[in-house]
Tab-separated table of C-alpha atoms in Angstrom:
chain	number	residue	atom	x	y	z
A	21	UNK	CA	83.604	62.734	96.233
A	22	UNK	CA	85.244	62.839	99.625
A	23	UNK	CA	88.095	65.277	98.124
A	24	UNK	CA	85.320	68.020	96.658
A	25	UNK	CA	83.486	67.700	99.915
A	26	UNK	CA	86.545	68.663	101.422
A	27	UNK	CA	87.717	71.473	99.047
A	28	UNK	CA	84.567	72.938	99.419
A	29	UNK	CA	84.134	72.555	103.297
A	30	UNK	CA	87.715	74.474	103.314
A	31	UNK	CA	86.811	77.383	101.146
A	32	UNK	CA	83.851	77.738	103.562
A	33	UNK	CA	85.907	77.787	106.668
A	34	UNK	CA	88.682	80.573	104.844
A	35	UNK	CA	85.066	82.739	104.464
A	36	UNK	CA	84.007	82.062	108.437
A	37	UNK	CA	87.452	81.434	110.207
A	38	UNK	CA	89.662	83.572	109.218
A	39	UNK	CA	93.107	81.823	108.703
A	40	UNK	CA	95.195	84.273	107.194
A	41	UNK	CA	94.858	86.578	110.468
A	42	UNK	CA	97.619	85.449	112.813
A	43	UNK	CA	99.986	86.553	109.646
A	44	UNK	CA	98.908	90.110	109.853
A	45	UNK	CA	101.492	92.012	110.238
A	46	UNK	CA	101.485	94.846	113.494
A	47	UNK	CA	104.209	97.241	112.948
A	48	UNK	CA	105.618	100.603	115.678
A	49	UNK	CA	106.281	102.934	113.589
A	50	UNK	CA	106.659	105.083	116.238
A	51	UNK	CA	105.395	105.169	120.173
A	52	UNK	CA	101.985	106.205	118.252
A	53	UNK	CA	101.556	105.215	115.247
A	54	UNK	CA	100.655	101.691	114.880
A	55	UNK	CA	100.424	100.203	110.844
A	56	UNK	CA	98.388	96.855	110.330
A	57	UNK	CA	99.832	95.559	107.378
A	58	UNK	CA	97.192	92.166	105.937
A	59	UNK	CA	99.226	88.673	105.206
A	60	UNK	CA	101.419	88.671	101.678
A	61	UNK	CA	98.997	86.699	100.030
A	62	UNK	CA	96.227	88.751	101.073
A	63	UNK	CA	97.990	92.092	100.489
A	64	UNK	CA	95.906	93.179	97.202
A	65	UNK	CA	92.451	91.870	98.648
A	66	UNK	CA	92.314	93.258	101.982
A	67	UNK	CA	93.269	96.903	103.206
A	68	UNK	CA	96.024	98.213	105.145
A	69	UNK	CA	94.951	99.460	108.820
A	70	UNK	CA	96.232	102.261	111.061
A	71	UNK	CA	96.216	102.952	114.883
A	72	UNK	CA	97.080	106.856	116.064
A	73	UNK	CA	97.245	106.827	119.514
A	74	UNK	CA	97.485	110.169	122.055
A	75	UNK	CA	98.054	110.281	125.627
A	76	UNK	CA	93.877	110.438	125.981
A	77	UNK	CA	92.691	108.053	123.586
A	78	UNK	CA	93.529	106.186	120.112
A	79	UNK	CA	92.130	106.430	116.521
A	80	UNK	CA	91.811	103.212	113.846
A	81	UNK	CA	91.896	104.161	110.504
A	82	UNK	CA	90.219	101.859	107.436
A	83	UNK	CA	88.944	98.456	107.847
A	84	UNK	CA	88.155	95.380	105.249
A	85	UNK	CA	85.337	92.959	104.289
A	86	UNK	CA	87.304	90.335	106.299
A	87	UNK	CA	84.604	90.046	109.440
A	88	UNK	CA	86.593	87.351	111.393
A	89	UNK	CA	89.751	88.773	110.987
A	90	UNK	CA	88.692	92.054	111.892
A	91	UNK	CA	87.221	90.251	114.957
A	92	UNK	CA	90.511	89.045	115.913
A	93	UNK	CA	91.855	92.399	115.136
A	94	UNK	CA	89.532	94.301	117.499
A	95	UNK	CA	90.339	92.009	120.051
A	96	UNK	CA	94.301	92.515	119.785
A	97	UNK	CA	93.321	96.015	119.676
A	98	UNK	CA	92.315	95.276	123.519
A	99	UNK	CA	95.252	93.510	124.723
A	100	UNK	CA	97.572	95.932	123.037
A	101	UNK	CA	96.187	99.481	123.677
A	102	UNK	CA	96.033	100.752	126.769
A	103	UNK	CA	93.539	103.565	125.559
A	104	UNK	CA	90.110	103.609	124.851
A	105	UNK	CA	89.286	104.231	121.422
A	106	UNK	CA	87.385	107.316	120.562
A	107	UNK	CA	87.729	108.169	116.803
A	108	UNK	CA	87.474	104.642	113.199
A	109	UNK	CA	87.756	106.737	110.068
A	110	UNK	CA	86.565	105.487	106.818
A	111	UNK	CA	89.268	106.606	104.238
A	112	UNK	CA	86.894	105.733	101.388
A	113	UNK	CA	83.313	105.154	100.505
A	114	UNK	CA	84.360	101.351	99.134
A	115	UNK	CA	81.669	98.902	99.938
A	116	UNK	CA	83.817	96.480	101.838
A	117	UNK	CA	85.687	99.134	103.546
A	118	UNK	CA	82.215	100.292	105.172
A	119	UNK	CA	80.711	97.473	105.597
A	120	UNK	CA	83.703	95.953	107.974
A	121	UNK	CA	83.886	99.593	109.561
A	122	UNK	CA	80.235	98.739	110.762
A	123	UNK	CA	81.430	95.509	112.203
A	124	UNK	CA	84.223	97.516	114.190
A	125	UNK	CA	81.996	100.234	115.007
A	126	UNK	CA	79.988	97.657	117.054
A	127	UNK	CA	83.679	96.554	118.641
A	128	UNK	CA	83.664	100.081	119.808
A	129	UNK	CA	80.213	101.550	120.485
A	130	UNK	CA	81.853	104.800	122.325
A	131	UNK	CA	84.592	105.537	119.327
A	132	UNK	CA	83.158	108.291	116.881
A	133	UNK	CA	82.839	106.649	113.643
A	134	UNK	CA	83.857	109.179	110.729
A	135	UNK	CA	83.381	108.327	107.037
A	136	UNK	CA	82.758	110.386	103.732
A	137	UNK	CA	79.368	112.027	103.904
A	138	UNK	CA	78.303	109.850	100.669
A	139	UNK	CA	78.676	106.963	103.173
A	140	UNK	CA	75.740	108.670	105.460
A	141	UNK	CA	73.630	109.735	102.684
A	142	UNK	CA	73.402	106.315	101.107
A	143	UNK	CA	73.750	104.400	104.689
A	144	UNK	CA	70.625	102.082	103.414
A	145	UNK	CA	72.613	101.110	100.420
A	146	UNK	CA	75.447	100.088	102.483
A	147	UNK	CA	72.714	97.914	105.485
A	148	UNK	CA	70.894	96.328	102.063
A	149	UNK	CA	74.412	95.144	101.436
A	150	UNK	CA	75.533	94.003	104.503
A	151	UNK	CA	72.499	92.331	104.590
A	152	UNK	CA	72.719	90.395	101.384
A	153	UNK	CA	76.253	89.630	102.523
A	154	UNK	CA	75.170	88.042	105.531
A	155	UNK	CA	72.560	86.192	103.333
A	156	UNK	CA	75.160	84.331	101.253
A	157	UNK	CA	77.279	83.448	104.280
A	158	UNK	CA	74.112	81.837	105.684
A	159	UNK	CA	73.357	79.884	101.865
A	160	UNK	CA	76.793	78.740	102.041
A	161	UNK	CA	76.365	77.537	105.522
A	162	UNK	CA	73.368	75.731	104.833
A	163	UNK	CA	74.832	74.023	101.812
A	164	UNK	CA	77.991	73.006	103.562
A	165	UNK	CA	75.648	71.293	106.131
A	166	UNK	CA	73.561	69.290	103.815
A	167	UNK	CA	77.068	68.162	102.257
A	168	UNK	CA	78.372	67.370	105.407
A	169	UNK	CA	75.967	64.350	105.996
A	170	UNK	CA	77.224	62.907	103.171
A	171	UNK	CA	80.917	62.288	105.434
A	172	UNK	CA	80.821	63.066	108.955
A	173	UNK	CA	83.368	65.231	110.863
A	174	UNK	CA	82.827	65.681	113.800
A	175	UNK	CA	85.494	68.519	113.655
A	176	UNK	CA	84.243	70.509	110.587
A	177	UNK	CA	81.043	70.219	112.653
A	178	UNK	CA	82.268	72.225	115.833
A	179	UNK	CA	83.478	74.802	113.168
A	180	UNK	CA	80.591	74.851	111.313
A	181	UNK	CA	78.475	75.963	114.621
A	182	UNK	CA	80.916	77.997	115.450
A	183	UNK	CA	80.364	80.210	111.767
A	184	UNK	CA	76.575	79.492	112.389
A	185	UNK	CA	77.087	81.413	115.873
A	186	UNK	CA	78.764	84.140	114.273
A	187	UNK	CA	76.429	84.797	111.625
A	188	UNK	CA	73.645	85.262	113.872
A	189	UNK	CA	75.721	87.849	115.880
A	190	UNK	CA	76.729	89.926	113.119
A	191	UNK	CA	72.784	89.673	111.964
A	192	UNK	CA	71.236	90.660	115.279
A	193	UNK	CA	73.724	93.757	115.626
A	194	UNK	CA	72.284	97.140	115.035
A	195	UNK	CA	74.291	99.442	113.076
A	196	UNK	CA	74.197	103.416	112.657
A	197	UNK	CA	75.552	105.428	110.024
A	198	UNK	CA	78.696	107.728	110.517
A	199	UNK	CA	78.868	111.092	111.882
A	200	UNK	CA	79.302	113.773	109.827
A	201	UNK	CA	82.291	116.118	110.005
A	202	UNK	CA	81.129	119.674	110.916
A	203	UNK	CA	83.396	121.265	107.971
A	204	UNK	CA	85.400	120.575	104.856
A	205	UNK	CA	88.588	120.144	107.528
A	206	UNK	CA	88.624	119.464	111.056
A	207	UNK	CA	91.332	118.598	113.804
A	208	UNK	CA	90.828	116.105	116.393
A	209	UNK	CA	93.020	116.037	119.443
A	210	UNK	CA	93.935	112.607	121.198
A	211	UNK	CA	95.894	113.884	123.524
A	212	UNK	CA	99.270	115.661	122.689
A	213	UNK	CA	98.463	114.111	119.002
A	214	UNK	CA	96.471	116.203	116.633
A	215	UNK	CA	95.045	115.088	113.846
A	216	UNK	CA	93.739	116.944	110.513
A	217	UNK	CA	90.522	115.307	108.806
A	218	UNK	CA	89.532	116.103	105.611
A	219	UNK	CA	87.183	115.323	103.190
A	220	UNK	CA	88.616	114.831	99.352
A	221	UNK	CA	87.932	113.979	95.828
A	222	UNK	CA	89.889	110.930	94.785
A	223	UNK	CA	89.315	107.247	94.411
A	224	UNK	CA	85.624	106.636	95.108
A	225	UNK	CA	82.466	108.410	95.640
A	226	UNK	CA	83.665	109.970	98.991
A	227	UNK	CA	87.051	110.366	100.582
A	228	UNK	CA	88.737	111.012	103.731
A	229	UNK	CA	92.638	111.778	104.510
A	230	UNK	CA	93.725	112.252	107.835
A	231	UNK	CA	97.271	113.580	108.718
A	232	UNK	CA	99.010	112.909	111.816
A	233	UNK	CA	100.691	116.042	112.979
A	234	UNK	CA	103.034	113.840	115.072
A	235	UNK	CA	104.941	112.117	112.278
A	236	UNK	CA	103.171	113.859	108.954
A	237	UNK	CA	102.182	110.701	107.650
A	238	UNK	CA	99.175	110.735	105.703
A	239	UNK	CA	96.773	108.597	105.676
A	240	UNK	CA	94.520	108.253	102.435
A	241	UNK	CA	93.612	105.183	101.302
A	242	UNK	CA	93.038	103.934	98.107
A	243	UNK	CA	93.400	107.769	97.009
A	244	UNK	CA	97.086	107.118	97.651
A	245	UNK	CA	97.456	103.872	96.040
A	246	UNK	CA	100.849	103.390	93.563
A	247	UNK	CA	98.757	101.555	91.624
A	248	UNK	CA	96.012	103.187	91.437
A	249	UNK	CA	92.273	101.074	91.359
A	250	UNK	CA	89.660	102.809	89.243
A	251	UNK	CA	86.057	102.269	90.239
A	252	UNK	CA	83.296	105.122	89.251
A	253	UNK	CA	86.193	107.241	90.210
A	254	UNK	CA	86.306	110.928	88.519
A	255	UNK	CA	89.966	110.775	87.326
A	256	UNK	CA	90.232	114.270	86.524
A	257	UNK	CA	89.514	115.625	90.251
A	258	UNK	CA	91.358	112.727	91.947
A	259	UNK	CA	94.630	114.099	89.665
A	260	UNK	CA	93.724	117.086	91.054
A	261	UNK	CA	93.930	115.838	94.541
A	262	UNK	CA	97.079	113.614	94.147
A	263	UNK	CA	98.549	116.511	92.685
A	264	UNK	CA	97.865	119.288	95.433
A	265	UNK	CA	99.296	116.464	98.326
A	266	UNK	CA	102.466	116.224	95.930
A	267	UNK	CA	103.126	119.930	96.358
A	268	UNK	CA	102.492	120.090	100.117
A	269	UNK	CA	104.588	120.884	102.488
A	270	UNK	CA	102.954	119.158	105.555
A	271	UNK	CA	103.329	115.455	104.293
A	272	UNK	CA	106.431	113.753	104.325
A	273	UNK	CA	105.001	110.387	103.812
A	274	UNK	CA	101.278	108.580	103.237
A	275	UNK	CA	99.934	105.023	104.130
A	276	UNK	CA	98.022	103.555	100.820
A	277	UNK	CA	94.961	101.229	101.326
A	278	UNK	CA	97.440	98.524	99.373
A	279	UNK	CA	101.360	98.418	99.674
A	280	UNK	CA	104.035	99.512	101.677
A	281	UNK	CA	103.982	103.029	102.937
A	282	UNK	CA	105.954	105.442	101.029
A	283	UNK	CA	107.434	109.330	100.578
A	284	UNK	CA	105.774	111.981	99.305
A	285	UNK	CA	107.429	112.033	96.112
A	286	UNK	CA	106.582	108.280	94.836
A	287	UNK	CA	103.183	110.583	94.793
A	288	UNK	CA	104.386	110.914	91.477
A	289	UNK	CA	103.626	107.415	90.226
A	290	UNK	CA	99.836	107.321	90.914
A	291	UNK	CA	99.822	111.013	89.332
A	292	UNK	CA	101.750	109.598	86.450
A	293	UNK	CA	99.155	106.805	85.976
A	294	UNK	CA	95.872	109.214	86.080
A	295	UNK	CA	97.640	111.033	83.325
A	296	UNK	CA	98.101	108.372	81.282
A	297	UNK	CA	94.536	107.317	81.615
A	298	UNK	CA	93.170	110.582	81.256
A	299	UNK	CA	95.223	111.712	77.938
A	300	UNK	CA	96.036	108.612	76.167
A	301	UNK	CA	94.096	107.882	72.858
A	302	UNK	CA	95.606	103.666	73.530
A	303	UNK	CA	94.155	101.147	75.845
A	304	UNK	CA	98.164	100.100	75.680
A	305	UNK	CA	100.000	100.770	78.808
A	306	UNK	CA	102.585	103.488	77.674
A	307	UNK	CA	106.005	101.723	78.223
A	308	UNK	CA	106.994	104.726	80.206
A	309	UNK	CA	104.936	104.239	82.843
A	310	UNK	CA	105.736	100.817	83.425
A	311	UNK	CA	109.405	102.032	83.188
A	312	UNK	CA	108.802	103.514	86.662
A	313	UNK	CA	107.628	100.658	88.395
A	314	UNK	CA	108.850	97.394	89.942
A	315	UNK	CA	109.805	95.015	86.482
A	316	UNK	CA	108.877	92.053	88.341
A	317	UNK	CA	105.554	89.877	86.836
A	318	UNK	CA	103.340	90.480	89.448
A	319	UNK	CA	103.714	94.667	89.590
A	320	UNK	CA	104.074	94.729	85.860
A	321	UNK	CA	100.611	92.097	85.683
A	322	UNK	CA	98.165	94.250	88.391
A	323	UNK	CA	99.810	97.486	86.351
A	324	UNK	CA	98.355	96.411	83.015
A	325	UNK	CA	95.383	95.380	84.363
A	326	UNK	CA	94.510	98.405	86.600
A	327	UNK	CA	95.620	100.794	83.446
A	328	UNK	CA	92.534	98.540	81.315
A	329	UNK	CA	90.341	99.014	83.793
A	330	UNK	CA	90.976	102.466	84.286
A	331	UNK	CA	91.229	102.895	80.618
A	332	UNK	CA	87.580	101.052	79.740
A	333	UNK	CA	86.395	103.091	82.872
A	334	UNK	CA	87.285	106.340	81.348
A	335	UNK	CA	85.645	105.152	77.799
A	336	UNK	CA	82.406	104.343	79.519
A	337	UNK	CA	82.584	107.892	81.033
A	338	UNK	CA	83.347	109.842	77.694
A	339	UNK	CA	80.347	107.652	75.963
A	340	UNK	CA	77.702	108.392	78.807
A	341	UNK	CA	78.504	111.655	78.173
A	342	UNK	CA	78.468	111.806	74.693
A	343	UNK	CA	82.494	112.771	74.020
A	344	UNK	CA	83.095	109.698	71.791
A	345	UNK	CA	81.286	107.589	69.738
């Protein structure tokens, strides 16, 4: 009894305190471009981060549904840049994403928060969820609690006030949607570092890429993914948009939302992928496109899976609109 009590005291903490957060990973690329890379074993469940920074003020690009590591996060943010941050862009419209976005947007109430306009015109959607988030931390809580008379710990205790406190701060916040950008492209100076922000078709419901002009690293999201992650995603324009960045001449390399960063021309992998998906009659991963990937287990495992989902994604497309039987 006293080892389940335990186990399950633990998973609660992982949820409230983060422990994975003192692995993140912070590194220069160059004197302003900051990458935020999550823990190994948390690579695949949390998102890469970004940090432009100009002579006047600094950008943060993408966030995660990790709340207390993205409070530790803001507040290394602090100690380790001088400038005051004016810009947090929301590469994608991903639920998590946004919802830790409005966690940092309260870290930085004077930093312009940009995000795809489907994130603004379904901002209840996103509150309802934060909500109902919140709700099951608190459940948890409460249950971990009642379990905790059962053993005392005076320890687990202290910890377990301290997630109580946080939950209550995250639930009396206020939070307000995004601001729209005022056209299809814009550029945003931060000081002898321009930026171009766009909004594109690709891996969700709404995307945003943002290029740095100082390095011409891109910055996309799970758009740019190797392997890519299909949710209600339309493959056939986010081909279209992998395919345009492949040919461009103003990227020479692009940050993913998962994975290392890489050149422009491993663009080819993700494009290879949406092909497959799009044009094969098999839910069988064509051995050539695992031929161009990593052959270890793991790559070769999230592959297969990804190219199912994407696969049965595509199906449930074709049926809903009345392509296949």
């Amino acid at each position: 009894m006293f080892y389940l009590i335990m186990r399950f005291l633990f998973a609660l903490l992982f949820i409230f305190i983060s422990i994975s957060a003192s692995a993140t990973q912070w590194l220069k690329l160059d004197d302003k471009t900051f990458l935020i890379a999550p823990p190994s074993d948390a690579r695949y469940l949390t998102s890469n981060q970004a940090i432009l920074v100009g002579q006047r003020c600094a950008a943060i690009i993408d966030a995660h549904g990790d709340f207390s590591a993205l409070e530790n996060f803001a507040s290394e943010v602090k100690k380790r840049i001088p400038q005051p941050i004016c810009h947090l862009f929301s590469t994608s419209s991903d639920e998590e994403q946004i919802l830790g976005m409005m966690l940092l947007a309260n870290e930085f109430p004077d930093a312009t928060w940009h995000a795809p306009s489907h994130v603004s015109q379904h901002f209840n959607e996103y509150q309802s969820a934060l909500k109902d988030k919140l709700s099951r931390f608190e459940k948890s809580l409460q249950l971990s609690q009642s379990r905790l008379e059962i053993q005392s710990n005076a320890k687990i205790q202290q910890r377990l006030n301290k997630a109580k406190a946080r939950i209550e701060k995250w639930k009396s916040r206020q939070f307000s949607p995004p601001t729209l950008l005022n056209a299809a492209q814009v550029t945003l100076d931060l000081g002898v570092h321009s930026l171009v922000v766009e909004e594109i078709e690709g891996a969700t419901q709404g995307n945003l890429s943002i290029l740095s002009h100082h390095n011409l690293g891109l910055f996309a999201g799970l758009t740019a993914n190797p392997i890519p992650y299909v949710q209600d995603s339309n493959l056939e324009a986010w081909l279209t948009t992998v395919k345009k960045l492949r040919h461009t001449e103003e990227v020479t390399w692009l940050l993913p939302a998962q994975g290392k960063p890489y050149k422009l021309k491993a663009l080819q992998k993700p494009i290879f992928f949406l092909e497959a998906a799009i044009n094969s009659d098999s839910m069988m991963i064509p051995k050539a496109l695992q031929a161009i990937y990593k052959p270890d287990d793991l790559t070769q495992t999230r592959l297969r899976l990804m190219y199912e989902l994407a696969k049965t994604k595509q199906v449930q497309k074709m049926q809903r609109q009345g392509t296949v039987l």
